[in-house]
PDB file of C-alpha atoms and ligand atoms in Angstrom:
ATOM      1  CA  UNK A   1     104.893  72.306 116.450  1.00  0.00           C
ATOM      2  CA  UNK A   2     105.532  74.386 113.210  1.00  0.00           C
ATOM      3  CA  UNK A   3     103.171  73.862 110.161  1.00  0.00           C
ATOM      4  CA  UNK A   4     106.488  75.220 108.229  1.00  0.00           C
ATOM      5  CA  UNK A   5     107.651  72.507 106.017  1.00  0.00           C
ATOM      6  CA  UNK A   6     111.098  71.220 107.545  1.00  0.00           C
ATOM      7  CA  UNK A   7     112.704  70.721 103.943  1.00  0.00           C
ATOM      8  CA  UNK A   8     111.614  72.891 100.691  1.00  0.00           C
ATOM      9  CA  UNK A   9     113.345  72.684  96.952  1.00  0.00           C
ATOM     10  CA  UNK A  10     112.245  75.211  95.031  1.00  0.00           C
ATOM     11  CA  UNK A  11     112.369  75.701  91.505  1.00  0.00           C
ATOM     12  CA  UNK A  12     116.025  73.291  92.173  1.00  0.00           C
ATOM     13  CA  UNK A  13     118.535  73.191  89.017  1.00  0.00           C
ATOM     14  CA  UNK A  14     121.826  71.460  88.379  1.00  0.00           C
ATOM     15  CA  UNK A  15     123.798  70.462  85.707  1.00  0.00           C
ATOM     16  CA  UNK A  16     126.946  67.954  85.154  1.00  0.00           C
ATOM     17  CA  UNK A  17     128.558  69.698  82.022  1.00  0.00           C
ATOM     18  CA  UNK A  18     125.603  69.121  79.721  1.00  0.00           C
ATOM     19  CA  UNK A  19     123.681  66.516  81.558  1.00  0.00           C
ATOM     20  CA  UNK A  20     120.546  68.258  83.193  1.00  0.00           C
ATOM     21  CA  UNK A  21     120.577  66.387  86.272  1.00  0.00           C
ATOM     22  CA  UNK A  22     117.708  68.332  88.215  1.00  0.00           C
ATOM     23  CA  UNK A  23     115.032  69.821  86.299  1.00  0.00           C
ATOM     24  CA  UNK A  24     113.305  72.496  88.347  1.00  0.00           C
ATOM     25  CA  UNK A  25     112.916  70.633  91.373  1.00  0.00           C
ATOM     26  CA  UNK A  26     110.278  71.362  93.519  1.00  0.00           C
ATOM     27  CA  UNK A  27     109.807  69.175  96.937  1.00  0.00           C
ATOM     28  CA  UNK A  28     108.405  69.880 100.069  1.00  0.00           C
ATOM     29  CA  UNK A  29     108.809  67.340 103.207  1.00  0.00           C
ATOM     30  CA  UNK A  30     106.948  68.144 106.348  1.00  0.00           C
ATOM     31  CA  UNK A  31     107.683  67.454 109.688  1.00  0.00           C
ATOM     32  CA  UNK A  32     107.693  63.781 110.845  1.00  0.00           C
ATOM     33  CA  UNK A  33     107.223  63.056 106.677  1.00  0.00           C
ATOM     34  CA  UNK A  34     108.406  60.423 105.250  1.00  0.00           C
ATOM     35  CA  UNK A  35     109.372  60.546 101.657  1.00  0.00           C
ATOM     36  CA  UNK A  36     110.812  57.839  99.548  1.00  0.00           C
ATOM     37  CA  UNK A  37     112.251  58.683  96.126  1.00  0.00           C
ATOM     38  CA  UNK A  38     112.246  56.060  93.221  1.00  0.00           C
ATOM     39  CA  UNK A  39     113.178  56.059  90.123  1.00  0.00           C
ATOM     40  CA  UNK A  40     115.455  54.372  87.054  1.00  0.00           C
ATOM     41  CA  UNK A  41     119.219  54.761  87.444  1.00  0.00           C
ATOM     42  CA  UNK A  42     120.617  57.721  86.948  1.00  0.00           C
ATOM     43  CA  UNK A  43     117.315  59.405  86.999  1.00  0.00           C
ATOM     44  CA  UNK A  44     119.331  62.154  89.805  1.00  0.00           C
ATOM     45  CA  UNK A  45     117.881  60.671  93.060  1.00  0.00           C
ATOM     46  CA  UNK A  46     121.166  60.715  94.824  1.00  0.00           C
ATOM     47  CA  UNK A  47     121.991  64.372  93.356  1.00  0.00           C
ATOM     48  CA  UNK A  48     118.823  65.386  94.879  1.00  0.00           C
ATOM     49  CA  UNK A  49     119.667  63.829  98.378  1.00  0.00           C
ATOM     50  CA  UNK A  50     123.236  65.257  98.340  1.00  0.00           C
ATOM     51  CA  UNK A  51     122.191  68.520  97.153  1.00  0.00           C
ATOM     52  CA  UNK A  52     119.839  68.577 100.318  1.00  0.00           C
ATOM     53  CA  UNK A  53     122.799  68.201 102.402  1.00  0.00           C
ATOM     54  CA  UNK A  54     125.113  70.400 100.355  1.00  0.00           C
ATOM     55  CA  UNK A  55     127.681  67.810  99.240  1.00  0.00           C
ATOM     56  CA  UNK A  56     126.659  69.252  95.805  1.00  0.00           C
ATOM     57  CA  UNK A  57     125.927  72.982  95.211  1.00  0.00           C
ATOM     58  CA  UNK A  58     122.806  73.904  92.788  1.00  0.00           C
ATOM     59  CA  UNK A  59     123.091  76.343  90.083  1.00  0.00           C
ATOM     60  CA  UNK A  60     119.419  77.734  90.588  1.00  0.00           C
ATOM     61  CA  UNK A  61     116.506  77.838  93.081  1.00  0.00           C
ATOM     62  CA  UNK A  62     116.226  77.367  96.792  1.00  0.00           C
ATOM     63  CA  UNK A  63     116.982  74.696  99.633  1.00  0.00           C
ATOM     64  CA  UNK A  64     115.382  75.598 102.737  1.00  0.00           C
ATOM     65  CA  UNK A  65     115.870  73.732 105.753  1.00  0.00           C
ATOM     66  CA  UNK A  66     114.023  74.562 109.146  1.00  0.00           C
ATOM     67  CA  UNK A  67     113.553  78.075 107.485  1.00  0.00           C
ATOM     68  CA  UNK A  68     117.236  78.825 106.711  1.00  0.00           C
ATOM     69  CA  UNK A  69     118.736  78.593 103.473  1.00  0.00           C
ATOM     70  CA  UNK A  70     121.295  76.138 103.334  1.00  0.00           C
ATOM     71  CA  UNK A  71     124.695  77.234 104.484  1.00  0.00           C
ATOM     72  CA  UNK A  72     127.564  77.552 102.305  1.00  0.00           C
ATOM     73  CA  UNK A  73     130.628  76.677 103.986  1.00  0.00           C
ATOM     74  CA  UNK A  74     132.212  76.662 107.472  1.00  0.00           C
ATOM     75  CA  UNK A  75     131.167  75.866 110.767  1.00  0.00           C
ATOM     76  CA  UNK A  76     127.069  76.345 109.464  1.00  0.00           C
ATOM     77  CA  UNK A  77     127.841  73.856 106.677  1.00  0.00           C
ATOM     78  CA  UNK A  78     129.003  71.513 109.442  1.00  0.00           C
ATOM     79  CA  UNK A  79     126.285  72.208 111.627  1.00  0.00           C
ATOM     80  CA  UNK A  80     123.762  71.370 108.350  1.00  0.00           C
ATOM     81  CA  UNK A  81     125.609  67.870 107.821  1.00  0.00           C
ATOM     82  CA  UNK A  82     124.639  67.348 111.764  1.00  0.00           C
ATOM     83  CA  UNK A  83     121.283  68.386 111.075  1.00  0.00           C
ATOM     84  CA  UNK A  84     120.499  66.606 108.461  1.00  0.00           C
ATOM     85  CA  UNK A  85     122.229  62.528 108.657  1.00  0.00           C
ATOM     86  CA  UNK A  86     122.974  60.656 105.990  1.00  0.00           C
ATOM     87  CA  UNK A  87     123.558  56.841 105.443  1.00  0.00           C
ATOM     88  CA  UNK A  88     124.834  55.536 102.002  1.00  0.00           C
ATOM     89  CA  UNK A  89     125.070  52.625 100.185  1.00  0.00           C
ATOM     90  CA  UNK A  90     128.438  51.879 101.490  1.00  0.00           C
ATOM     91  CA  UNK A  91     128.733  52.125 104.837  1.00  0.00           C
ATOM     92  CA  UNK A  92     131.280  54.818 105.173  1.00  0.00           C
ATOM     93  CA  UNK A  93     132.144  54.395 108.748  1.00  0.00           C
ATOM     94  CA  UNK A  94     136.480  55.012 109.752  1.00  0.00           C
ATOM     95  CA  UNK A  95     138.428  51.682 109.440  1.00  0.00           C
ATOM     96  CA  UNK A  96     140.474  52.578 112.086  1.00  0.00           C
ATOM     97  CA  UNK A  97     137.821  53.782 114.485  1.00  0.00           C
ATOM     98  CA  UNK A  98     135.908  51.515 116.943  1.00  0.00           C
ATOM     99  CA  UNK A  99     131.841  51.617 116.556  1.00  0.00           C
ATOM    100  CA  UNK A 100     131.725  53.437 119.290  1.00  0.00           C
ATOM    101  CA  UNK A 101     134.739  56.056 118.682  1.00  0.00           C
ATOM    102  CA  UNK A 102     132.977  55.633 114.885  1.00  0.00           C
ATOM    103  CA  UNK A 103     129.765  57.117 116.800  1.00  0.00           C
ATOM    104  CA  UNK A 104     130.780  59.205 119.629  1.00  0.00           C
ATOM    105  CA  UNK A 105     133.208  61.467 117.208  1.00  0.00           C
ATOM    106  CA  UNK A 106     131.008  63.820 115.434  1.00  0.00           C
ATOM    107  CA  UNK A 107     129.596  64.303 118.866  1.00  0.00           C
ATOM    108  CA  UNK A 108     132.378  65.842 120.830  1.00  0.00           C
ATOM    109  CA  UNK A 109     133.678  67.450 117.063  1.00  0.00           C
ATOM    110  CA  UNK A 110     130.742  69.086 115.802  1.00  0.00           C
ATOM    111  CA  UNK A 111     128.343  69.350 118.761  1.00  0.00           C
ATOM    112  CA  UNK A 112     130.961  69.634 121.230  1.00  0.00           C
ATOM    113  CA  UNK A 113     129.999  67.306 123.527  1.00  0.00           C
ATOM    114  CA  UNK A 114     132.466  65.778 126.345  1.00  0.00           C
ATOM    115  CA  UNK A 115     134.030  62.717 125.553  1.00  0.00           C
ATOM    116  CA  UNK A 116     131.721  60.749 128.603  1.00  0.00           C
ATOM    117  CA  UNK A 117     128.497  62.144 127.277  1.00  0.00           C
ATOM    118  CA  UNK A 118     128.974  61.203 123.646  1.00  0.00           C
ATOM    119  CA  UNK A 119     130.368  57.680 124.793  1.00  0.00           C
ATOM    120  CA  UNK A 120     127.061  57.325 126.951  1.00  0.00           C
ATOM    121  CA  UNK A 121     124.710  59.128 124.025  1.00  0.00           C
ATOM    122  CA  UNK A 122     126.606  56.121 121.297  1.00  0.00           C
ATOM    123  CA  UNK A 123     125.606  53.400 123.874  1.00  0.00           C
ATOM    124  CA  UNK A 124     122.255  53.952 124.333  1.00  0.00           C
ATOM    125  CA  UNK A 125     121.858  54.628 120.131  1.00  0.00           C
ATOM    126  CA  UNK A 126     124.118  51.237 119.346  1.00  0.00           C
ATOM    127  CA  UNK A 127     121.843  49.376 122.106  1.00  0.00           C
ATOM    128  CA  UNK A 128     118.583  50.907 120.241  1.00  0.00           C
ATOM    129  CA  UNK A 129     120.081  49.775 116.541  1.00  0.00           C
ATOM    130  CA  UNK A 130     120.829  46.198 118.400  1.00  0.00           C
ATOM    131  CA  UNK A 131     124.725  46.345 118.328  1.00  0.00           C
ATOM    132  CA  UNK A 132     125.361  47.296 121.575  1.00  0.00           C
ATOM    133  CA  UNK A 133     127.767  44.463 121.836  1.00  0.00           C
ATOM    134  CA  UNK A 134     129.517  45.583 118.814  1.00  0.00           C
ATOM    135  CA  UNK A 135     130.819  48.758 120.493  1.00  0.00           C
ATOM    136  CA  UNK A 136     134.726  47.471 120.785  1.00  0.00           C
ATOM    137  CA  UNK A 137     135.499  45.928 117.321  1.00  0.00           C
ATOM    138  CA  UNK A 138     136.377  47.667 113.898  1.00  0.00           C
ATOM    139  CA  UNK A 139     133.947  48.442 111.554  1.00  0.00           C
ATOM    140  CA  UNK A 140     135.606  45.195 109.372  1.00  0.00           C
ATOM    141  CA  UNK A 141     134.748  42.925 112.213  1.00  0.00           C
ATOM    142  CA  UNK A 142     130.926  43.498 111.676  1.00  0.00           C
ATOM    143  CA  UNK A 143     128.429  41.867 109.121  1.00  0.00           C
ATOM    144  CA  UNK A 144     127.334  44.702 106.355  1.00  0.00           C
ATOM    145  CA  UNK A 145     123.833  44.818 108.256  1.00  0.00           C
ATOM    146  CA  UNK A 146     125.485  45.849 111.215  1.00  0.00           C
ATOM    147  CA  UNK A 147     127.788  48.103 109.961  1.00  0.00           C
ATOM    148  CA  UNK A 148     124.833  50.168 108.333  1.00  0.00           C
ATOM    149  CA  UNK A 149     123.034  49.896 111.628  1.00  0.00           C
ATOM    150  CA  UNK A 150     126.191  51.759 113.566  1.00  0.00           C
ATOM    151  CA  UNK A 151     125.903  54.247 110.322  1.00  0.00           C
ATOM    152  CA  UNK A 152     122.550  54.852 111.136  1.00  0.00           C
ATOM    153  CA  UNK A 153     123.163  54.670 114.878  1.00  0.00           C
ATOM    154  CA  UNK A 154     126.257  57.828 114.380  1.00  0.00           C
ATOM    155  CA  UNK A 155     124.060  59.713 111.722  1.00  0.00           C
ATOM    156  CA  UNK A 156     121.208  59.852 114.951  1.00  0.00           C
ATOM    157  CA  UNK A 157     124.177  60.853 117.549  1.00  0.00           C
ATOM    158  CA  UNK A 158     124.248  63.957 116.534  1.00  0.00           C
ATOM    159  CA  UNK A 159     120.238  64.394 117.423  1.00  0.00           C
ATOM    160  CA  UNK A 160     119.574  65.315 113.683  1.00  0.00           C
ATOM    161  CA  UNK A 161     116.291  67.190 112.415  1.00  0.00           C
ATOM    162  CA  UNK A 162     116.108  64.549 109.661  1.00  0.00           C
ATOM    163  CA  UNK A 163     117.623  62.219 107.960  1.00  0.00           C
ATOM    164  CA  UNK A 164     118.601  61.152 104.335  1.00  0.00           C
ATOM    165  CA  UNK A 165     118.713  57.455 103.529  1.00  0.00           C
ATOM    166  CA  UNK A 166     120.661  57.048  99.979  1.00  0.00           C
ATOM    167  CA  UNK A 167     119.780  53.158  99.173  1.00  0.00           C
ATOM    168  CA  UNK A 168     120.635  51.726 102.939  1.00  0.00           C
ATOM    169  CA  UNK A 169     120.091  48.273 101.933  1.00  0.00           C
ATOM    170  CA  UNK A 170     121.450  47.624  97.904  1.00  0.00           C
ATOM    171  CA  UNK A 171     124.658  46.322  98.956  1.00  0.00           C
ATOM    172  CA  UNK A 172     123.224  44.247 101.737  1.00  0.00           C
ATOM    173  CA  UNK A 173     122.981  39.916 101.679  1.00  0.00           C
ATOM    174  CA  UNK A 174     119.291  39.477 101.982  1.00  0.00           C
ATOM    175  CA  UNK A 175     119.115  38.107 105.185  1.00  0.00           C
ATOM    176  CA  UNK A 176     120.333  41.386 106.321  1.00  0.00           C
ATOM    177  CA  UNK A 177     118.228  44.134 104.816  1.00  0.00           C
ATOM    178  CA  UNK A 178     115.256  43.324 106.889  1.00  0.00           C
ATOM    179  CA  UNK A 179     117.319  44.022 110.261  1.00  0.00           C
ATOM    180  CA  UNK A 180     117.893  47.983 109.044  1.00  0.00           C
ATOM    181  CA  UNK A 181     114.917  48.154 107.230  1.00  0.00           C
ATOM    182  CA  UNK A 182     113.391  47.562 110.845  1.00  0.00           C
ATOM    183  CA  UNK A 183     115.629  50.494 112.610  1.00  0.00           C
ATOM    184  CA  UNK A 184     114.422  52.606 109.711  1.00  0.00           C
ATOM    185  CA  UNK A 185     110.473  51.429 110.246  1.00  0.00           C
ATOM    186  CA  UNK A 186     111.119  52.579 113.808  1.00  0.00           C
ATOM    187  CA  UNK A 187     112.511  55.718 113.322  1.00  0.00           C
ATOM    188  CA  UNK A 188     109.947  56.871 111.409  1.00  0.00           C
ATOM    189  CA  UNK A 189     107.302  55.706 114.046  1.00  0.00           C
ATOM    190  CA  UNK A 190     109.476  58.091 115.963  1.00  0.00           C
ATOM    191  CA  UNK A 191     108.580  60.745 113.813  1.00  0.00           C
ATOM    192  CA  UNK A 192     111.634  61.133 112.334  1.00  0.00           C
ATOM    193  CA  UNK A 193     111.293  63.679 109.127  1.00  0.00           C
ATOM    194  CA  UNK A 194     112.985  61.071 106.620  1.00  0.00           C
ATOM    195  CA  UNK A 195     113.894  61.472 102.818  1.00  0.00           C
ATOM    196  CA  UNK A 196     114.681  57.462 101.422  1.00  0.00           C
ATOM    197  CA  UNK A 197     116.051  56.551  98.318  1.00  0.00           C
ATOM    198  CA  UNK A 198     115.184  52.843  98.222  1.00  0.00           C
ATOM    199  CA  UNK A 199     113.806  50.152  96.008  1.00  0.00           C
ATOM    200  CA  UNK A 200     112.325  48.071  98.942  1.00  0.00           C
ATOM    201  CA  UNK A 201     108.648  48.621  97.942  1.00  0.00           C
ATOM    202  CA  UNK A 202     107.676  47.141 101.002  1.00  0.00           C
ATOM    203  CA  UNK A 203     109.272  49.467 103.175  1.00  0.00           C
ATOM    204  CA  UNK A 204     107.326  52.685 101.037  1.00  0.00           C
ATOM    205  CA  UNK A 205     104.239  50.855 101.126  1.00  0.00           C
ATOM    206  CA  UNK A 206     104.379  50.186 104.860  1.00  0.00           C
ATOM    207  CA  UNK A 207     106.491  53.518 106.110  1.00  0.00           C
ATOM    208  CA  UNK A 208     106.011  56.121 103.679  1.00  0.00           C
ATOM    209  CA  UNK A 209     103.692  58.871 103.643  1.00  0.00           C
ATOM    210  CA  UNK A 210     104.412  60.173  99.699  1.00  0.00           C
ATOM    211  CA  UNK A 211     106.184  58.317  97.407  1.00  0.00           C
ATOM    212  CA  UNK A 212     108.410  60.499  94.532  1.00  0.00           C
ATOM    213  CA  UNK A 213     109.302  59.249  91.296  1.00  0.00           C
ATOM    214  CA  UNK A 214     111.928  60.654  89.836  1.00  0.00           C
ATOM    215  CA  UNK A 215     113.212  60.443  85.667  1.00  0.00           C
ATOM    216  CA  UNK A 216     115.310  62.058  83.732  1.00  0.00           C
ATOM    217  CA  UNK A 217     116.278  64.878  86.033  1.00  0.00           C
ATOM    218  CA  UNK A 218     112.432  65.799  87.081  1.00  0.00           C
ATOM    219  CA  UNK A 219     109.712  64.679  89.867  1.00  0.00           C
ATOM    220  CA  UNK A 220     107.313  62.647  87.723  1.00  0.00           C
ATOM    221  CA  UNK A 221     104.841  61.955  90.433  1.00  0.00           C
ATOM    222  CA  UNK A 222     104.277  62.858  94.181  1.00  0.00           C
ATOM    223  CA  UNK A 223     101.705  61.016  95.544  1.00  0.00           C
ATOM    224  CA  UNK A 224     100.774  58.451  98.432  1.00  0.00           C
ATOM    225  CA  UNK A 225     101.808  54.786  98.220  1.00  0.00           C
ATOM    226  CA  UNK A 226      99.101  53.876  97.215  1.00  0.00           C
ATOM    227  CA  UNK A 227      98.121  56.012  95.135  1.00  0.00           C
ATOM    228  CA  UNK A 228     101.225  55.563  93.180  1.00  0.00           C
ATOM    229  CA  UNK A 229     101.417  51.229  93.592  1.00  0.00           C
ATOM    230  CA  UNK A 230      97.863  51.023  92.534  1.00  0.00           C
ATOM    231  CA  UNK A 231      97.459  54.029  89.760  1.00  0.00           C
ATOM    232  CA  UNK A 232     100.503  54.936  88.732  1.00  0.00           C
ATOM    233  CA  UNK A 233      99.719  57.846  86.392  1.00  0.00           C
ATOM    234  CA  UNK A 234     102.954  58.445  84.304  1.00  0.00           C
ATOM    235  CA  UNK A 235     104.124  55.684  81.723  1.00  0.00           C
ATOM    236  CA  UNK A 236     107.097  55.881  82.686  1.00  0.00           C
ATOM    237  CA  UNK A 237     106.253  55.143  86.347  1.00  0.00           C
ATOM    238  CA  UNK A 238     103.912  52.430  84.874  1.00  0.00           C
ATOM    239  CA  UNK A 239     107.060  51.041  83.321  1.00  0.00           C
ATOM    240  CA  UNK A 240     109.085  51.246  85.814  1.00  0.00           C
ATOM    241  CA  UNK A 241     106.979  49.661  88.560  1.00  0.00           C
ATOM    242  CA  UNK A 242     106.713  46.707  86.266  1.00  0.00           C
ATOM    243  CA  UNK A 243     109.822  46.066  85.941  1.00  0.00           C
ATOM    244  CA  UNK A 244     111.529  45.960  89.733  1.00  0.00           C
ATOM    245  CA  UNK A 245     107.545  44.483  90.959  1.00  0.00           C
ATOM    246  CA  UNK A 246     108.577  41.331  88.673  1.00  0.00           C
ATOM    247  CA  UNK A 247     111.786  40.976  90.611  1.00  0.00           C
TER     248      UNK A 247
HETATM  249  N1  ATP B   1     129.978  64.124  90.006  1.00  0.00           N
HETATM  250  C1  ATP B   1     129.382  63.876  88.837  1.00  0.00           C
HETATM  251  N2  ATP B   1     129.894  64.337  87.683  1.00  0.00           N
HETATM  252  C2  ATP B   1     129.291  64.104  86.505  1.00  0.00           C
HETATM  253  N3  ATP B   1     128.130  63.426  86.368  1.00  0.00           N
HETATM  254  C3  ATP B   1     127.576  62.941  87.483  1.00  0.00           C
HETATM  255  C4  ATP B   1     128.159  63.127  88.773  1.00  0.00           C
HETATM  256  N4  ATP B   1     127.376  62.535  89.701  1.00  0.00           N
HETATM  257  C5  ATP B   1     126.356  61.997  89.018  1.00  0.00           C
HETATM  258  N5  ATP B   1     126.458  62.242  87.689  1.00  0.00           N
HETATM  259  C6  ATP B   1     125.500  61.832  86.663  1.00  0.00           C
HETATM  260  O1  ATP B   1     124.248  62.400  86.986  1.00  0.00           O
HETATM  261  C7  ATP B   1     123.176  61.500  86.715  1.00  0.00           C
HETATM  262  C8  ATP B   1     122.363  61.289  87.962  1.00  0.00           C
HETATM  263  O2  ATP B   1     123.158  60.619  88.919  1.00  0.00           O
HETATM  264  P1  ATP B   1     122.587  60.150  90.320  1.00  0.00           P
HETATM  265  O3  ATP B   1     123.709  59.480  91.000  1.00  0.00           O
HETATM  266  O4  ATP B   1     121.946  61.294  90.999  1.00  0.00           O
HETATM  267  O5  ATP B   1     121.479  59.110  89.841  1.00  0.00           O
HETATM  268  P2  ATP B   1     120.641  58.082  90.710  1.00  0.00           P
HETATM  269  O6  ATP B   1     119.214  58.317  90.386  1.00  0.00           O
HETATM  270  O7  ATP B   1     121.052  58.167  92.123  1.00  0.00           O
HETATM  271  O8  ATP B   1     121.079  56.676  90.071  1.00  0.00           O
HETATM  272  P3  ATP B   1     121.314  55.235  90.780  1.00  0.00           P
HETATM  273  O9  ATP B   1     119.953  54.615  90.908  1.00  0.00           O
HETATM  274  O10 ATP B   1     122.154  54.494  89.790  1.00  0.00           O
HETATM  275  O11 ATP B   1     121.993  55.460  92.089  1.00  0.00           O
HETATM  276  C9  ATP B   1     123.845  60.241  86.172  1.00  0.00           C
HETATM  277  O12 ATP B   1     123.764  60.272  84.773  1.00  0.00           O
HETATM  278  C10 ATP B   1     125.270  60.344  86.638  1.00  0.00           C
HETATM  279  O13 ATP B   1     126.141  59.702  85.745  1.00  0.00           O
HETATM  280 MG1   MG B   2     122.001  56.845  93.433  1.00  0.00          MG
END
């Protein structure tokens, strides 16, 4: 195994019009790390997850991934989105897809995989996210839990070197957060290399090796859990953790 960081932002700007949205971002995820990124709204923690992937481009500095620069366009750039998944908020799987055309597509597409194999490959993933029986209905047949879990479950089809989690679990009833938050706990047992924007303290107490706070457009603080839960050195992390701990 490589000691070579598998992600690196260096010296990362971006800008919306005037808005400074990333402030000379500098972030370096290891192998098998797992990261999660807090911070207030609109502080740029999904800008930084996108940029990662390259669904927005930065104006200055580096993204390496694996020891390439990020791709800019074509086949690469599609490669990249298979290399690194991404689940959302919403769910973003194809209404008109089964879960298991919803999983097995990116697979024959992308990695060009026959349509058997990438059927086979989805089964075993929806089995391991605990849908397995879910594999014939439409994505609007399935609880929002579940429907996250087959995001996940597509994201990992395509044997990703890591993945980005944007917030898995805000639009989710309670009852059902715990049921992802438990594919993601795995995963990351797996020693998947894992970058999660989340506000589930529990899950970056329990799962995470650093913990990045993120305000105003800059990386406050980069530290363990708990380091950061029990000596928060930034005000504004101080502030923030006492607000969402009182929730
Ligand atoms: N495409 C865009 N065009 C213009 N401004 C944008 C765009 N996307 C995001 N922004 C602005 O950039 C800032 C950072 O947005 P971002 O979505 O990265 O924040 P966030 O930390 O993910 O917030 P939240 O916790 O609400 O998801 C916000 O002020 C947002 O309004
Ligand atoms: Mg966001």
């Amino acid at each position: 195994m490589s000691a070579e960081p598998l992600i690196e932002l260096r010296d990362v700007n971006k800008h919306f019009g005037e808005l400074h949205v990333l402030q000379d971002i500098n972030l370096t995820v290891g192998r098998g790390e797992v990261v999660v990124v807090i911070g207030p709204s609109g502080s740029g923690k999904s800008t930084l997850c996108r940029a990662i992937n390259r669904l927005e481009t930065i104006e200055s500095g580096q993204i390496v991934l694996d020891g390439q620069p990020l791709p800019e366009e074509g086949k690469p750039l599609a490669r990249l989105r298979a290399d690194v998944g991404m689940v959302f908020q919403s769910f973003n799987l194809f209404a008109h897809k089964t879960v298991l055309q919803n999983v097995s597509l990116g697979q024959i597409k992308v990695r060009g995989r026959r349509k058997e194999d990438a059927d086979q490959r989805s089964r075993e993933l929806l089995d391991r996210v605990g849908v397995a029986n879910q594999a014939d209905k439409y994505p609007a047949q399935l609880s929002g839990g579940q429907q996250q879990r087959v995001a996940i479950a597509r994201a990992l089809a395509m044997e990703p070197k890591a993945m980005l989690f944007d917030e898995p679990t805000s639009a989710l009833d309670p009852e059902m957060i715990n049921e992802v938050l438990e594919v993601m706990k795995q995963l990351a047992r797996e020693g998947m290399t894992m970058i999660v924007v989340t506000h589930e303290m529990g899950f970056a107490r329990s799962a995470a090796n650093r913990v990045v706070f993120m305000s105003d457009g800059r990386i406050v603080e980069d530290r363990t859990p708990d380091e950061f839960f029990t000596n928060p050195s930034s005000d504004r992390a101080k502030d923030f953790l006492s607000k969402i701990l009182k929730h």
